[in-house]
GROMACS .gro file of C-alpha atoms in nm:
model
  220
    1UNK     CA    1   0.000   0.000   0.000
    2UNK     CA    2   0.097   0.322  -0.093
    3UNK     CA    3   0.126   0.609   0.154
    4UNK     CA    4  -0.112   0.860   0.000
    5UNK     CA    5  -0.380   0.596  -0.106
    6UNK     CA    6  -0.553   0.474   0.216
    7UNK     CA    7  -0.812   0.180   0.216
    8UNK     CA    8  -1.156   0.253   0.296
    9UNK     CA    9  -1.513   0.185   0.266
   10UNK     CA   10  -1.809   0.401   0.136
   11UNK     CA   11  -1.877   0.676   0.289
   12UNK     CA   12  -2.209   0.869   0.392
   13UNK     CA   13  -2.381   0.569   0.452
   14UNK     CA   14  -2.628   0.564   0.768
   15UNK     CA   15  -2.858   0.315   0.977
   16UNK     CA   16  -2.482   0.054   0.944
   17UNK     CA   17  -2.503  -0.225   1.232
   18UNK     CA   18  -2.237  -0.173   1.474
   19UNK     CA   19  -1.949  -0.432   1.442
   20UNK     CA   20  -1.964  -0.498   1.794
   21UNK     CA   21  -2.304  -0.622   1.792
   22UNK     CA   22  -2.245  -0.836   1.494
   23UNK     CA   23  -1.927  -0.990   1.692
   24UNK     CA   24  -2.178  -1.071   1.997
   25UNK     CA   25  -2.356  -1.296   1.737
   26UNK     CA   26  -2.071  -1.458   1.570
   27UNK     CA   27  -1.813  -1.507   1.898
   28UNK     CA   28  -1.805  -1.313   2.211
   29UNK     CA   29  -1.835  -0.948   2.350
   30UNK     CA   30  -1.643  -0.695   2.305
   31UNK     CA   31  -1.732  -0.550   2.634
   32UNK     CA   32  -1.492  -0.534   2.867
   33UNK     CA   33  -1.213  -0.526   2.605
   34UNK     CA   34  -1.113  -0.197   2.743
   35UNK     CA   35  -1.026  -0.320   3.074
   36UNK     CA   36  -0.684  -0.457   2.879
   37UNK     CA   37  -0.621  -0.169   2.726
   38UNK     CA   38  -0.320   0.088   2.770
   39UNK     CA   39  -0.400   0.435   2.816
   40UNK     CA   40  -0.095   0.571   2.632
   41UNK     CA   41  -0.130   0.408   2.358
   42UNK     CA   42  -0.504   0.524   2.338
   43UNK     CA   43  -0.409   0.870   2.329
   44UNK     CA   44  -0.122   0.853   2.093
   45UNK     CA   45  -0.336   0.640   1.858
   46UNK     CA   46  -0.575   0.960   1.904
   47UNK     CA   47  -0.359   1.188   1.795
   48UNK     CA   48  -0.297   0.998   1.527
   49UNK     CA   49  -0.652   0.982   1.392
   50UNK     CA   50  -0.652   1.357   1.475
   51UNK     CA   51  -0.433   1.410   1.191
   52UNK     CA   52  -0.551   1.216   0.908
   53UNK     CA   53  -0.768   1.359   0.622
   54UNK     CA   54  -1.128   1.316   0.647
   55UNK     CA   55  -1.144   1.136   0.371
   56UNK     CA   56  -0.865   0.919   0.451
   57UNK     CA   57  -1.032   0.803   0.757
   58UNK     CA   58  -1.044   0.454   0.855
   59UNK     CA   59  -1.388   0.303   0.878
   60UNK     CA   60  -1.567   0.242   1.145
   61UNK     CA   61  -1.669  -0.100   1.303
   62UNK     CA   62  -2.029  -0.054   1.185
   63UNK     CA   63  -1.896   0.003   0.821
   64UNK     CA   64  -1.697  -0.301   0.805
   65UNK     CA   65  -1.911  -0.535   0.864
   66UNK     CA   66  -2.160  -0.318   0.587
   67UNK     CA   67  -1.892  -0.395   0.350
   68UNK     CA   68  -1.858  -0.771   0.450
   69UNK     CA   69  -2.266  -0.779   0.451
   70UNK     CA   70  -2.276  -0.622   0.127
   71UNK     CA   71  -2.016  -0.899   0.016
   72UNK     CA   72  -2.214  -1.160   0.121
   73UNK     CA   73  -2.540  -0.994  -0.091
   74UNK     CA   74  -2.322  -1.017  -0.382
   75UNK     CA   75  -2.255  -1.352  -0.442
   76UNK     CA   76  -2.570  -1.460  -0.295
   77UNK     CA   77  -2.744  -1.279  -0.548
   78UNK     CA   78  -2.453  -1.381  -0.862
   79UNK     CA   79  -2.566  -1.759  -0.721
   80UNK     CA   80  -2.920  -1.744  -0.719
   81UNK     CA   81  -2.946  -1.666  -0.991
   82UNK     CA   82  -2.868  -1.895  -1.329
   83UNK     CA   83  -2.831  -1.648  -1.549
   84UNK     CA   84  -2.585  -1.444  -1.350
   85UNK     CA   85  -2.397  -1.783  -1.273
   86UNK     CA   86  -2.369  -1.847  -1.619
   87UNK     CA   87  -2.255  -1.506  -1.711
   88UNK     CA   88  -1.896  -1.533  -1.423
   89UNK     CA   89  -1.838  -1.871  -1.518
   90UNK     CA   90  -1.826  -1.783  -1.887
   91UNK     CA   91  -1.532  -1.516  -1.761
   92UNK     CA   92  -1.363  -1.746  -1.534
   93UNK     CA   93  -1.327  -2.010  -1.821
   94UNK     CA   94  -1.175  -1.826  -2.045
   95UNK     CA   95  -0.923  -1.740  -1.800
   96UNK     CA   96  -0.884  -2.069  -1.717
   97UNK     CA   97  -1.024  -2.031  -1.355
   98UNK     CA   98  -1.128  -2.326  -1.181
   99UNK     CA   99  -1.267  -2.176  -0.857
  100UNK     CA  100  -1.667  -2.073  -0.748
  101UNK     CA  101  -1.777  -1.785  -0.561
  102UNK     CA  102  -1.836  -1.886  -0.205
  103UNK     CA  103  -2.065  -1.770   0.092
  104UNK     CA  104  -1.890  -1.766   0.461
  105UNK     CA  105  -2.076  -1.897   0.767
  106UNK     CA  106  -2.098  -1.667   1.001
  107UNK     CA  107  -2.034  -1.751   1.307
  108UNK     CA  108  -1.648  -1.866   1.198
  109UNK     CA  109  -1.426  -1.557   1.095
  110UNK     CA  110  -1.207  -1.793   0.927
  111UNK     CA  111  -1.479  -1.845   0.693
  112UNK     CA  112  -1.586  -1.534   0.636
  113UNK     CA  113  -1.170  -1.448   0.566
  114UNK     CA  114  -1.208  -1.732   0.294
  115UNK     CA  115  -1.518  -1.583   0.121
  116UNK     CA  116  -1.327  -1.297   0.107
  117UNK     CA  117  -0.990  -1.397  -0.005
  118UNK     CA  118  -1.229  -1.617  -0.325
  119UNK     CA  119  -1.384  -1.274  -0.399
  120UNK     CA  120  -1.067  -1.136  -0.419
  121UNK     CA  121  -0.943  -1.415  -0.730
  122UNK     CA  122  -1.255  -1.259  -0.869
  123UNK     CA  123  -1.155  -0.925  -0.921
  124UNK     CA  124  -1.065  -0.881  -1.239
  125UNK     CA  125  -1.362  -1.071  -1.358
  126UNK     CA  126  -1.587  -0.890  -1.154
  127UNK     CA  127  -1.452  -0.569  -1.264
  128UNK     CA  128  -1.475  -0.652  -1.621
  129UNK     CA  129  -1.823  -0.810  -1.580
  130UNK     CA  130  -1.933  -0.453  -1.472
  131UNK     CA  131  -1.777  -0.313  -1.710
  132UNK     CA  132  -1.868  -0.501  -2.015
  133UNK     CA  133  -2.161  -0.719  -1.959
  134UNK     CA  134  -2.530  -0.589  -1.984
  135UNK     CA  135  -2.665  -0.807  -1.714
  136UNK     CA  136  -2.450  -0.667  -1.443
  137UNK     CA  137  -2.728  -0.388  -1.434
  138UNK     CA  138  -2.903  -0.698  -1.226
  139UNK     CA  139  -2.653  -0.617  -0.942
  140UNK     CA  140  -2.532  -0.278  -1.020
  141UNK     CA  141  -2.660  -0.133  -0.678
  142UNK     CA  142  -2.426  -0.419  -0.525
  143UNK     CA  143  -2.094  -0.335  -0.708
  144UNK     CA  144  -1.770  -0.300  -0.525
  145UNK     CA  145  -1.602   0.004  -0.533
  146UNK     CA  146  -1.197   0.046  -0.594
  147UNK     CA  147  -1.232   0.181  -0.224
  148UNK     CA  148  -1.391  -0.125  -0.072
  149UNK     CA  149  -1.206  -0.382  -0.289
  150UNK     CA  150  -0.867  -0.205  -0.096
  151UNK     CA  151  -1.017  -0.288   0.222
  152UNK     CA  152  -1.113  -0.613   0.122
  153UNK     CA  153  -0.721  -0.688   0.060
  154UNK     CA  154  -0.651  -0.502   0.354
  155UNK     CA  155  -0.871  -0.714   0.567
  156UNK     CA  156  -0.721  -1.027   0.369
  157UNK     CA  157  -0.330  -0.922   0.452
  158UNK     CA  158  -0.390  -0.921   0.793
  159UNK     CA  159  -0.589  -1.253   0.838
  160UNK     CA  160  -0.404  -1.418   0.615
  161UNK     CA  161  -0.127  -1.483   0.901
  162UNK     CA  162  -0.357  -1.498   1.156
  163UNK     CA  163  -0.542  -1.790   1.011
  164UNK     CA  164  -0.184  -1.961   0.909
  165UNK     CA  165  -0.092  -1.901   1.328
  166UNK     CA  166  -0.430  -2.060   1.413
  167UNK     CA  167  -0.455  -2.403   1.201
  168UNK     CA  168  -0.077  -2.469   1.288
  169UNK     CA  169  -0.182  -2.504   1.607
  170UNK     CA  170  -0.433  -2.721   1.543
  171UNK     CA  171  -0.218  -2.928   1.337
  172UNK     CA  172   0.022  -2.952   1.578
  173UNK     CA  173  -0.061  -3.279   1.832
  174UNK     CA  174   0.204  -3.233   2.067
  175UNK     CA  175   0.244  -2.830   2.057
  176UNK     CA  176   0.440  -2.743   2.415
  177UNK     CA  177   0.332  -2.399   2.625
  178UNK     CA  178   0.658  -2.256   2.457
  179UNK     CA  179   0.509  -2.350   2.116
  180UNK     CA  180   0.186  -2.182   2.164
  181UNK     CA  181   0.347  -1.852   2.345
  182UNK     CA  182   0.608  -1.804   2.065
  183UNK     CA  183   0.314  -1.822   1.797
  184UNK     CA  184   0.068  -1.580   1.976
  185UNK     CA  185   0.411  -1.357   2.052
  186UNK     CA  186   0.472  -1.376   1.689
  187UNK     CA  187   0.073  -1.306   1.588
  188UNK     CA  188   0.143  -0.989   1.850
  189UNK     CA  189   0.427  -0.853   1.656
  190UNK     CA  190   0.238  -0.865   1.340
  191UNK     CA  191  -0.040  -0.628   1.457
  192UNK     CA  192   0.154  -0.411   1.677
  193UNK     CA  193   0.338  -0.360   1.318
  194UNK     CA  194   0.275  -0.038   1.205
  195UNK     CA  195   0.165   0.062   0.857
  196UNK     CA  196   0.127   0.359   0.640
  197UNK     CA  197  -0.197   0.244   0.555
  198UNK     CA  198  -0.415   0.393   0.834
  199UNK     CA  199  -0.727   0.184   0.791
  200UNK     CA  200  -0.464  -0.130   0.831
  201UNK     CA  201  -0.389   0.007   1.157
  202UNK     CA  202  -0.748   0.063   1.230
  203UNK     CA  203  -0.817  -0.332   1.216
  204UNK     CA  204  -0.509  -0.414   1.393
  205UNK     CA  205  -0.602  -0.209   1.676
  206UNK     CA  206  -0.911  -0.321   1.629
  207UNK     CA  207  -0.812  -0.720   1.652
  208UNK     CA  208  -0.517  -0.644   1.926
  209UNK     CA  209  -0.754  -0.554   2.188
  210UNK     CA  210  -0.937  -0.888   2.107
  211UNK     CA  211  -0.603  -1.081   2.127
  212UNK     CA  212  -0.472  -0.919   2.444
  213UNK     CA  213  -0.839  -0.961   2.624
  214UNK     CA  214  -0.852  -1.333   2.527
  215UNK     CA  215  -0.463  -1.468   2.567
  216UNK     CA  216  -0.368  -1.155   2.816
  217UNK     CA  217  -0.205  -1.388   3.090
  218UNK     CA  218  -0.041  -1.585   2.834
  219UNK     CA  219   0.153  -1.306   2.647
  220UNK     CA  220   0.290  -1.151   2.965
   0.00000   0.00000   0.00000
């Protein structure tokens, strides 16, 4: 990511569910994250904030999860309906594509990182779909914008390691306490890692506070 282009999701958008709530529904409460939280680091990140463009502002909780929503309206709508199915897999022949757009579940993050990371293969075709096809007028009010499909890869970099740290753990049958406390250390590094890319730092502080509420005794 470039410095002077910042990820982001559409703007001016009202009545957005709260990410927050949406978490309550798929995991656990984000309630009494703040309890783990450092107070210096708060204010700093504050400043920070303070001093970005409005435009360049990260989005808020309640606008991610609009953009993964409207995500998940996307394909739903590309696979219900034939013609529309017919239309994608036309484009992703020709290029030789042998991959389906695919709907997360949404209780499991990691599934809703995989829905995401499929859309992303589908970029191009999407674009070009839009741009040359007639019958993406059927799902013109749901098209991605260049903003949203940066956040999108955005939200992709950053689980993309995360869900790596995770299944290695599950994979490994014998993992020792020294194991398990070097991966989380190492998942800690990556999103205390600071970026130019302030909507990247958005979702890392964002995730961090999860992380340090869940596995707090374990990293000190």
């Amino acid at each position: 990511n470039q410095s002077n282009e910042t990820s982001g999701c559409e703007e001016d958008e009202t009545n957005t569910q709260d990410l927050n709530s949406t978490a309550e529904s798929q995991n656990s409460s984000d309630s009494d994250e703040g309890d783990y939280s450092d107070t210096d680091n708060e204010e700093q990140q504050f400043d920070e904030d303070k001093q970005i463009d409005n435009h360049d502002k990260p989005c808020g909780a309640s606008e991610i999860a609009e953009l993964i929503e409207k995500c998940r309206k996307y394909i739903r709508k590309i696979r219900k309906s034939s013609v529309l199915t017919t239309e994608i897999r036309k484009q992703v022949n020709d290029r030789q594509k042998k991959v389906e757009l695919i709907l997360d579940v949404k209780s499991r993050w990691n599934s809703t990182f995989k829905m995401l990371q499929r859309l992303l293969l589908f970029k191009e075709i999407i674009n070009d779909f839009h741009a040359y096809s007639p019958l993406s007028i059927k799902v013109e009010h749901l098209k991605i914008l260049n903003k949203e499909w940066r956040a999108i890869q955005t939200l992709s970099n950053i689980l993309d390691p995360l869900l790596d740290a995770i299944e290695l753990l599950s994979r490994s049958t014998y993992s020792t306490s020294s194991i398990v406390l070097n991966i989380m250390k190492s998942i800690q590094f990556l999103l205390e890692m600071k970026s130019t890319d302030s909507f990247e730092n958005y979702v890392k502080r964002r995730i961090i506070k999860k992380f340090k509420y869940y596995f707090k005794q374990q990293i000190n």
